[in-house]
Amino acid sequence: MSKRADVGDTIPDIALEGPNGDTVRPADFLGRKLVLFFYPKDDTPGCTTENKDFSALAGAFAEAGTALQGVSKDPPKKHAKFAAKYDLVAPLASDAETDGLADALGIWIEKSMYGRTYMGMERTTYLVGPDGKIARVWRKVKVKGHADEVLAAAREL
């Protein structure tokens, strides 16, 4: 596992795949603020709530000069279905199965449930400044009220 990225680090410029097969990179957002929110899996209760909350605030994030990007390891087609099912407007992208952005950030971690261990996404949000450096990190995110807290931080940055 790589070192966990933290405040002051430059966000690694590792390509993600959008729902339409397009490529999205953190460097695409240089010059403006970016919220990268990583979540475990599409269409699960916590992840659905988190995506709906960020989507509901998408206009306010835009007014704050901040782009949104949701990221999981789910494939692009699954993201497209998930976004359509819940009318999500916060863009989603797929991280590579191996050596992806989550790996580079140190948030693709070993988890355990019911006595079995597996690799999974640690729900983490990064607020990246216009210079491409991480300005704030939320680890092991609790979904309730999270999008509002991130919006407040984006407005202050």
Short mmCIF file of C-alpha atoms in Angstrom, two decimals, residues 17-140:
data_model
loop_
_atom_site.label_atom_id
_atom_site.label_comp_id
_atom_site.label_asym_id
_atom_site.label_seq_id
_atom_site.Cartn_x
_atom_site.Cartn_y
_atom_site.Cartn_z
CA GLU A 17 -12.78 6.70 -16.99
CA GLY A 18 -16.06 8.59 -17.33
CA PRO A 19 -19.41 6.83 -17.92
CA ASN A 20 -19.14 7.45 -21.68
CA GLY A 21 -15.61 6.08 -21.95
CA ASP A 22 -14.05 9.54 -21.82
CA THR A 23 -10.90 10.14 -19.77
CA VAL A 24 -10.94 12.45 -16.76
CA ARG A 25 -7.74 13.50 -14.99
CA PRO A 26 -7.17 15.68 -11.93
CA ALA A 27 -4.97 17.95 -14.10
CA ASP A 28 -8.07 18.76 -16.19
CA PHE A 29 -9.23 20.87 -13.23
CA LEU A 30 -6.08 22.92 -12.65
CA GLY A 31 -6.98 26.56 -12.14
CA ARG A 32 -10.18 25.76 -10.26
CA LYS A 33 -11.13 23.94 -7.09
CA LEU A 34 -12.07 20.26 -7.23
CA VAL A 35 -13.90 17.95 -4.85
CA LEU A 36 -12.96 14.30 -5.41
CA PHE A 37 -15.25 12.08 -3.38
CA PHE A 38 -14.37 8.39 -3.30
CA TYR A 39 -17.06 5.92 -2.31
CA PRO A 40 -17.20 2.11 -2.16
CA LYS A 41 -20.00 1.02 -4.51
CA ASP A 42 -22.82 2.34 -6.70
CA ASP A 43 -26.43 1.72 -5.65
CA THR A 44 -25.76 0.90 -1.99
CA PRO A 45 -27.56 2.94 0.69
CA GLY A 46 -24.70 5.14 1.96
CA CYS A 47 -23.18 5.68 -1.46
CA THR A 48 -26.55 6.54 -2.99
CA THR A 49 -27.23 9.10 -0.24
CA GLU A 50 -23.76 10.63 -0.63
CA ASN A 51 -24.12 10.94 -4.41
CA LYS A 52 -27.63 12.40 -4.11
CA ASP A 53 -26.39 14.95 -1.53
CA PHE A 54 -23.49 16.10 -3.73
CA SER A 55 -25.81 16.23 -6.77
CA ALA A 56 -28.34 18.34 -4.84
CA LEU A 57 -25.57 20.85 -4.07
CA ALA A 58 -23.95 20.78 -7.53
CA GLY A 59 -25.20 24.30 -8.35
CA ALA A 60 -23.84 25.69 -5.08
CA PHE A 61 -20.47 24.03 -5.71
CA ALA A 62 -20.42 25.58 -9.21
CA GLU A 63 -21.17 29.00 -7.70
CA ALA A 64 -18.20 28.42 -5.36
CA GLY A 65 -15.99 27.76 -8.42
CA THR A 66 -15.64 24.11 -7.47
CA ALA A 67 -15.92 21.07 -9.74
CA LEU A 68 -17.29 17.77 -8.39
CA GLN A 69 -16.09 14.28 -9.26
CA GLY A 70 -17.40 11.09 -7.66
CA VAL A 71 -15.10 8.07 -7.93
CA SER A 72 -15.45 4.34 -7.30
CA LYS A 73 -14.04 1.21 -8.90
CA ASP A 74 -17.43 0.38 -10.45
CA PRO A 75 -17.33 0.10 -14.28
CA PRO A 76 -18.50 3.04 -16.44
CA LYS A 77 -21.75 1.31 -17.54
CA LYS A 78 -22.73 0.76 -13.90
CA HIS A 79 -22.04 4.46 -13.18
CA ALA A 80 -24.26 5.47 -16.10
CA LYS A 81 -27.14 3.28 -14.83
CA PHE A 82 -26.66 4.55 -11.26
CA ALA A 83 -26.66 8.21 -12.38
CA ALA A 84 -29.77 7.70 -14.53
CA LYS A 85 -31.66 5.82 -11.80
CA TYR A 86 -31.23 8.64 -9.24
CA ASP A 87 -30.93 11.66 -11.59
CA LEU A 88 -27.40 12.32 -10.33
CA VAL A 89 -25.74 15.40 -11.75
CA ALA A 90 -22.41 15.15 -9.91
CA PRO A 91 -20.13 13.50 -12.49
CA LEU A 92 -18.94 9.96 -11.79
CA ALA A 93 -15.75 8.25 -12.91
CA SER A 94 -14.30 4.76 -12.66
CA ASP A 95 -10.93 4.20 -11.06
CA ALA A 96 -8.63 1.53 -12.50
CA GLU A 97 -8.93 -1.93 -10.96
CA THR A 98 -5.22 -1.87 -10.08
CA ASP A 99 -2.74 0.97 -9.68
CA GLY A 100 -5.50 3.56 -9.90
CA LEU A 101 -5.92 6.93 -8.21
CA ALA A 102 -7.35 5.37 -5.02
CA ASP A 103 -4.25 3.14 -4.80
CA ALA A 104 -1.95 6.17 -5.24
CA LEU A 105 -3.86 8.07 -2.54
CA GLY A 106 -3.64 5.12 -0.14
CA ILE A 107 -7.43 4.69 0.22
CA TRP A 108 -7.82 1.32 -1.56
CA ILE A 109 -7.38 -0.67 1.62
CA GLU A 110 -7.87 -4.06 3.20
CA LYS A 111 -11.25 -4.23 4.92
CA SER A 112 -12.98 -6.99 6.83
CA MET A 113 -16.60 -7.94 7.29
CA TYR A 114 -18.05 -11.06 8.89
CA GLY A 115 -14.57 -12.50 9.35
CA ARG A 116 -13.53 -12.20 5.72
CA THR A 117 -10.97 -9.73 4.42
CA TYR A 118 -11.12 -8.02 1.05
CA MET A 119 -9.85 -4.90 -0.70
CA GLY A 120 -12.23 -1.97 -0.70
CA MET A 121 -12.53 1.79 -0.95
CA GLU A 122 -12.22 3.85 2.21
CA ARG A 123 -14.91 6.53 1.86
CA THR A 124 -12.71 9.63 1.55
CA THR A 125 -13.17 13.14 0.14
CA TYR A 126 -10.43 15.48 -1.07
CA LEU A 127 -10.78 19.21 -1.61
CA VAL A 128 -8.11 20.16 -4.15
CA GLY A 129 -7.06 23.77 -4.63
CA PRO A 130 -6.66 25.47 -8.02
CA ASP A 131 -2.91 24.68 -7.78
CA GLY A 132 -3.60 20.91 -7.75
CA LYS A 133 -2.59 20.55 -4.10
CA ILE A 134 -4.80 18.85 -1.53
CA ALA A 135 -6.31 21.55 0.71
CA ARG A 136 -8.44 19.32 2.93
CA VAL A 137 -9.09 15.61 3.49
CA TRP A 138 -12.09 13.88 5.06
CA ARG A 139 -11.32 10.25 5.93
CA LYS A 140 -13.77 7.48 6.85
#
